[in-house]
CSV table of C-alpha atoms in Angstrom, one decimal:
chain,number,residue,atom,x,y,z
A,1,MET,CA,-8.3,-12.3,-23.8
A,2,THR,CA,-7.8,-14.1,-20.5
A,3,THR,CA,-7.0,-17.3,-19.4
A,4,THR,CA,-6.3,-19.8,-16.2
A,5,ALA,CA,-3.2,-20.8,-17.4
A,6,ALA,CA,-0.7,-17.9,-16.5
A,7,THR,CA,2.4,-20.1,-16.8
A,8,PHE,CA,5.1,-17.2,-17.8
A,9,SER,CA,7.1,-20.1,-19.4
A,10,TYR,CA,9.5,-17.7,-21.2
A,11,ALA,CA,9.5,-20.8,-23.7
A,12,ASP,CA,10.2,-18.0,-26.8
A,13,THR,CA,13.0,-15.8,-25.6
A,14,SER,CA,16.6,-16.3,-25.5
A,15,TRP,CA,17.0,-14.4,-22.4
A,16,PRO,CA,18.1,-16.1,-19.2
A,17,VAL,CA,14.8,-15.2,-17.2
A,18,LEU,CA,15.6,-16.0,-13.9
A,19,GLU,CA,13.0,-18.0,-12.0
A,20,ARG,CA,12.8,-15.8,-9.2
A,21,THR,CA,10.9,-13.3,-11.6
A,22,ALA,CA,8.8,-15.8,-13.3
A,23,ALA,CA,7.3,-16.8,-10.2
A,24,ALA,CA,6.9,-13.1,-9.5
A,25,HIS,CA,5.2,-12.8,-12.3
A,26,ARG,CA,2.7,-16.2,-11.8
A,27,ARG,CA,2.2,-14.6,-8.1
A,28,SER,CA,1.6,-11.0,-9.6
A,29,TRP,CA,-1.3,-12.7,-11.8
A,30,GLN,CA,-2.9,-14.6,-9.1
A,31,MET,CA,-3.1,-11.3,-7.2
A,32,LEU,CA,-4.5,-9.6,-10.2
A,33,ALA,CA,-7.5,-11.7,-10.6
A,34,ALA,CA,-8.3,-11.8,-6.9
A,35,PRO,CA,-11.0,-9.6,-5.9
A,36,GLY,CA,-9.3,-6.8,-3.4
A,37,GLU,CA,-10.3,-4.2,-1.3
A,38,TRP,CA,-12.4,-1.3,-3.8
A,39,TRP,CA,-12.4,-3.7,-6.9
A,40,THR,CA,-13.8,-7.1,-8.1
A,41,GLY,CA,-11.7,-9.7,-9.3
A,42,ALA,CA,-13.7,-8.9,-12.6
A,43,GLU,CA,-13.1,-5.3,-12.0
A,44,ARG,CA,-9.1,-5.6,-11.7
A,45,ILE,CA,-8.9,-7.5,-14.9
A,46,SER,CA,-10.9,-4.8,-17.1
A,47,ILE,CA,-8.5,-2.3,-15.1
A,48,ALA,CA,-5.4,-4.4,-16.5
A,49,ALA,CA,-7.4,-4.6,-20.1
A,50,GLU,CA,-8.2,-1.0,-20.2
A,51,CYS,CA,-4.4,-0.2,-18.6
A,52,ARG,CA,-3.1,-2.6,-22.5
A,53,ARG,CA,-5.7,-0.3,-24.3
A,54,ALA,CA,-4.2,2.9,-23.1
A,55,SER,CA,-0.6,1.3,-23.8
A,56,ALA,CA,-2.1,0.2,-27.2
A,57,MET,CA,-3.2,3.6,-28.1
A,58,VAL,CA,0.4,5.6,-26.9
A,59,ASP,CA,2.0,3.2,-29.2
A,60,GLY,CA,-0.7,3.5,-32.4
A,61,LEU,CA,-1.6,-0.5,-31.8
A,62,PRO,CA,-4.8,-1.8,-32.8
A,63,ASP,CA,-7.4,-1.8,-29.8
A,64,PRO,CA,-6.7,-5.0,-27.3
A,65,GLY,CA,-10.6,-4.8,-26.2
A,66,ALA,CA,-11.9,-4.0,-22.9
A,67,GLY,CA,-12.1,-6.2,-20.0
A,68,PRO,CA,-15.2,-8.2,-17.7
A,69,ALA,CA,-16.3,-5.9,-16.3
A,70,THR,CA,-18.0,-2.3,-16.6
A,71,LEU,CA,-15.4,0.3,-14.9
A,72,PRO,CA,-16.7,3.8,-14.0
A,73,GLU,CA,-16.2,6.3,-16.4
A,74,ALA,CA,-13.9,8.6,-14.1
A,75,ALA,CA,-11.5,4.7,-13.8
A,76,VAL,CA,-11.3,4.7,-17.5
A,77,TYR,CA,-10.2,8.3,-17.9
A,78,ALA,CA,-7.6,7.5,-14.6
A,79,ILE,CA,-6.0,4.7,-16.5
A,80,HIS,CA,-5.7,7.1,-19.7
A,81,LYS,CA,-4.1,9.4,-18.2
A,82,LEU,CA,-1.8,7.7,-15.8
A,83,ILE,CA,-0.1,5.8,-19.0
A,84,GLY,CA,-0.4,8.2,-21.7
A,85,ASP,CA,-0.5,11.7,-20.4
A,86,LEU,CA,1.2,11.1,-16.5
A,87,PRO,CA,3.9,14.5,-16.5
A,88,ASN,CA,0.0,16.3,-16.3
A,89,VAL,CA,-1.2,14.9,-13.4
A,90,THR,CA,-2.4,17.2,-11.6
A,91,ARG,CA,-3.5,17.9,-7.7
A,92,GLU,CA,-6.9,19.3,-9.3
A,93,TRP,CA,-7.7,16.3,-11.2
A,94,TYR,CA,-6.7,13.9,-8.4
A,95,ASP,CA,-9.2,15.5,-6.5
A,96,GLU,CA,-12.2,15.4,-9.2
A,97,THR,CA,-11.1,11.6,-9.5
A,98,ILE,CA,-11.6,10.8,-6.2
A,99,SER,CA,-14.7,12.8,-5.8
A,100,ALA,CA,-16.3,11.5,-9.1
A,101,GLU,CA,-19.2,8.5,-9.0
A,102,GLY,CA,-17.8,4.7,-8.4
A,103,MET,CA,-14.2,6.1,-7.1
A,104,SER,CA,-12.9,7.4,-3.4
A,105,ASP,CA,-8.9,8.3,-2.8
A,106,ALA,CA,-9.2,4.2,-1.8
A,107,HIS,CA,-10.3,2.8,-5.3
A,108,TYR,CA,-7.7,5.2,-6.9
A,109,ILE,CA,-5.1,3.6,-5.0
A,110,GLU,CA,-6.2,0.1,-5.7
A,111,LEU,CA,-6.4,1.2,-9.3
A,112,LEU,CA,-3.3,2.5,-9.4
A,113,GLY,CA,-1.7,-0.4,-7.8
A,114,VAL,CA,-3.0,-2.5,-10.5
A,115,VAL,CA,-2.2,-0.1,-13.1
A,116,VAL,CA,1.8,-0.2,-12.2
A,117,HIS,CA,2.3,-4.3,-11.7
A,118,VAL,CA,0.4,-4.4,-15.0
A,119,TRP,CA,2.6,-2.2,-17.1
A,120,SER,CA,5.5,-2.9,-15.3
A,121,VAL,CA,5.1,-6.7,-16.2
A,122,ASP,CA,3.9,-6.2,-20.0
A,123,GLU,CA,7.0,-3.3,-20.1
A,124,PHE,CA,9.3,-6.3,-19.0
A,125,HIS,CA,7.8,-8.6,-21.8
A,126,ARG,CA,7.7,-5.7,-24.6
A,127,ALA,CA,11.6,-5.5,-23.7
A,128,LEU,CA,12.0,-8.9,-24.6
A,129,GLU,CA,10.1,-8.8,-27.7
A,130,ILE,CA,7.7,-11.3,-27.2
A,131,GLU,CA,4.2,-11.8,-26.5
A,132,LEU,CA,2.2,-10.9,-23.6
A,133,GLU,CA,0.9,-12.8,-21.1
A,134,PRO,CA,-2.8,-13.2,-21.7
A,135,LEU,CA,-4.9,-12.0,-18.2
A,136,PRO,CA,-6.1,-14.4,-16.3
A,137,ASP,CA,-9.7,-15.2,-15.7
A,138,PRO,CA,-11.3,-13.1,-12.5
A,139,LEU,CA,-12.1,-14.8,-9.5
A,140,PRO,CA,-15.2,-15.0,-7.7
A,141,GLY,CA,-16.1,-12.4,-4.6
A,142,GLU,CA,-16.6,-9.5,-3.4
A,143,PRO,CA,-14.2,-6.7,-2.1
A,144,THR,CA,-13.5,-6.2,1.6
A,145,GLN,CA,-14.0,-2.6,1.9
A,146,ILE,CA,-11.8,-2.6,4.6
A,147,ARG,CA,-9.8,1.1,4.9
A,148,PRO,CA,-6.5,1.0,6.9
A,149,THR,CA,-7.2,2.9,10.5
A,150,GLY,CA,-3.8,4.2,10.6
A,151,ALA,CA,-4.3,6.3,7.5
A,152,LYS,CA,-3.2,10.1,7.5
A,153,ALA,CA,-2.0,13.1,5.5
A,154,HIS,CA,1.8,12.9,5.2
A,155,GLY,CA,2.1,15.5,3.0
A,156,SER,CA,1.2,13.5,-0.5
A,157,TRP,CA,-1.8,13.7,-2.3
A,158,PRO,CA,-3.5,10.6,-0.7
A,159,PRO,CA,-3.3,9.5,2.8
A,160,THR,CA,-0.7,7.1,3.6
A,161,VAL,CA,0.1,5.2,6.6
A,162,TRP,CA,3.6,4.8,8.8
A,163,PRO,CA,4.8,2.1,10.4
A,164,ASP,CA,4.0,3.5,13.4
A,165,ASP,CA,0.2,3.6,12.2
A,166,LEU,CA,0.0,-0.3,11.1
A,167,ASP,CA,-3.6,-2.6,12.1
A,168,GLU,CA,-2.4,-5.4,12.9
A,169,ARG,CA,-3.4,-7.4,10.4
A,170,ASP,CA,-1.3,-5.1,7.5
A,171,ALA,CA,2.3,-4.8,9.9
A,172,ASP,CA,4.2,-7.1,7.5
A,173,ILE,CA,3.8,-4.4,4.6
A,174,TYR,CA,7.2,-2.7,5.6
A,175,GLY,CA,9.6,-6.2,6.3
A,176,GLY,CA,9.6,-4.6,10.2
A,177,ALA,CA,11.0,-1.3,9.5
A,178,ASP,CA,10.2,1.4,12.0
A,179,ARG,CA,10.5,4.0,8.5
A,180,ALA,CA,9.1,3.2,5.2
A,181,ALA,CA,10.8,5.4,2.2
A,182,ASN,CA,7.9,7.2,0.6
A,183,VAL,CA,8.3,5.5,-2.8
A,184,ARG,CA,7.0,2.3,-0.6
A,185,ALA,CA,4.2,4.0,1.6
A,186,ALA,CA,2.6,5.9,-1.8
A,187,MET,CA,0.5,3.0,-2.1
A,188,SER,CA,0.2,2.1,1.7
A,189,LEU,CA,-4.1,3.3,1.4
A,190,HIS,CA,-4.5,0.1,-0.3
A,191,PRO,CA,-1.6,-2.6,1.6
A,192,ASP,CA,-2.0,-5.2,-1.0
A,193,SER,CA,-0.4,-2.8,-3.1
A,194,VAL,CA,2.8,-2.3,-0.9
A,195,ARG,CA,3.1,-6.2,-0.6
A,196,TRP,CA,2.6,-6.4,-4.6
A,197,LEU,CA,5.5,-3.7,-5.1
A,198,SER,CA,7.8,-5.1,-3.1
A,199,ASP,CA,7.5,-8.7,-4.3
A,200,LEU,CA,7.5,-7.3,-7.8
A,201,PHE,CA,10.4,-4.8,-7.0
A,202,ASP,CA,12.7,-8.0,-5.5
A,203,ALA,CA,12.1,-9.7,-8.7
A,204,HIS,CA,12.7,-7.2,-11.4
A,205,TYR,CA,15.4,-5.1,-9.4
A,206,LEU,CA,17.1,-5.9,-5.6
A,207,SER,CA,15.3,-7.1,-2.7
A,208,TRP,CA,15.3,-4.8,0.4
A,209,ILE,CA,17.8,-7.0,2.3
A,210,GLU,CA,19.9,-7.0,-1.0
A,211,ILE,CA,20.0,-3.1,-1.2
A,212,GLN,CA,21.9,-2.9,1.8
A,213,ASP,CA,23.9,-5.9,1.7
A,214,VAL,CA,27.7,-4.9,0.5
A,215,GLN,CA,28.4,-8.0,-1.6
A,216,GLU,CA,26.9,-8.3,-5.3
A,217,PRO,CA,24.2,-11.1,-5.9
A,218,PHE,CA,24.7,-13.4,-9.0
A,219,ARG,CA,23.7,-10.2,-11.1
A,220,VAL,CA,25.4,-9.7,-14.1
A,221,LEU,CA,25.3,-5.3,-13.5
A,222,THR,CA,27.2,-4.2,-11.3
A,223,ARG,CA,25.3,-2.4,-8.4
A,224,PRO,CA,26.4,1.0,-10.0
A,225,GLN,CA,25.9,0.3,-13.7
A,226,ARG,CA,21.7,-0.7,-12.4
A,227,GLU,CA,21.9,2.8,-10.5
A,228,LEU,CA,22.5,4.3,-13.7
A,229,VAL,CA,19.9,2.2,-15.6
A,230,ALA,CA,17.9,2.8,-12.9
A,231,ALA,CA,18.1,6.5,-13.1
A,232,ARG,CA,17.9,6.6,-17.0
A,233,VAL,CA,14.5,4.8,-17.1
A,234,SER,CA,13.4,7.3,-14.1
A,235,ALA,CA,14.5,10.4,-16.0
A,236,LEU,CA,13.3,9.0,-19.6
A,237,ASN,CA,9.4,8.3,-17.9
A,238,GLU,CA,9.7,11.6,-16.2
A,239,CYS,CA,9.5,9.8,-13.0
A,240,PHE,CA,8.5,11.6,-9.6
A,241,TYR,CA,11.5,10.1,-7.5
């Protein structure tokens, strides 16, 4: 099911959801609906829908149905692998995936960006025990197929772009910093995914500016308490970082 009215009102929960969080979720759905560099808006919604199908399978829930567009077989398999079998993602599997029909390293990173962000927003809803927000209707348009010219091998499987190699159009993705942590640069082959990640990171955790601030900004949990929760969740999810 899709909709044009992704309001994220959080009227069905007694938990106090910050407006900055709801606003970030609305922006996330707007980005999800738009065509990217390598996938159309309809394909991105299909990636999101397949992400939900994979999550339902893991949790033993009814199949929520496919999205509006047909995806390459390798893309569907990649989504289910990332959701249901992440600890067994290997370099060999990655190389086979990006070599498959309809895929490339850039297709994979944009797909990964969609999966990461849809799953993050959906998990927020699951944690509050409220219904998932309906997926938005896709927007028309074709992918731009613009690949960052500064993408290079930096030790990770896909190429990444470091601050010194950013194209002018992408100069903002690290906020002007002269270096970027690997966790921020991981999806830099698709710069919009880095922007998207930073926006949700700010809303769900702390902005990069707040992380460097010694003052505690309007949060119920202290910084050490938040770090403990984050570390525990990362360990349970077998996060590489």
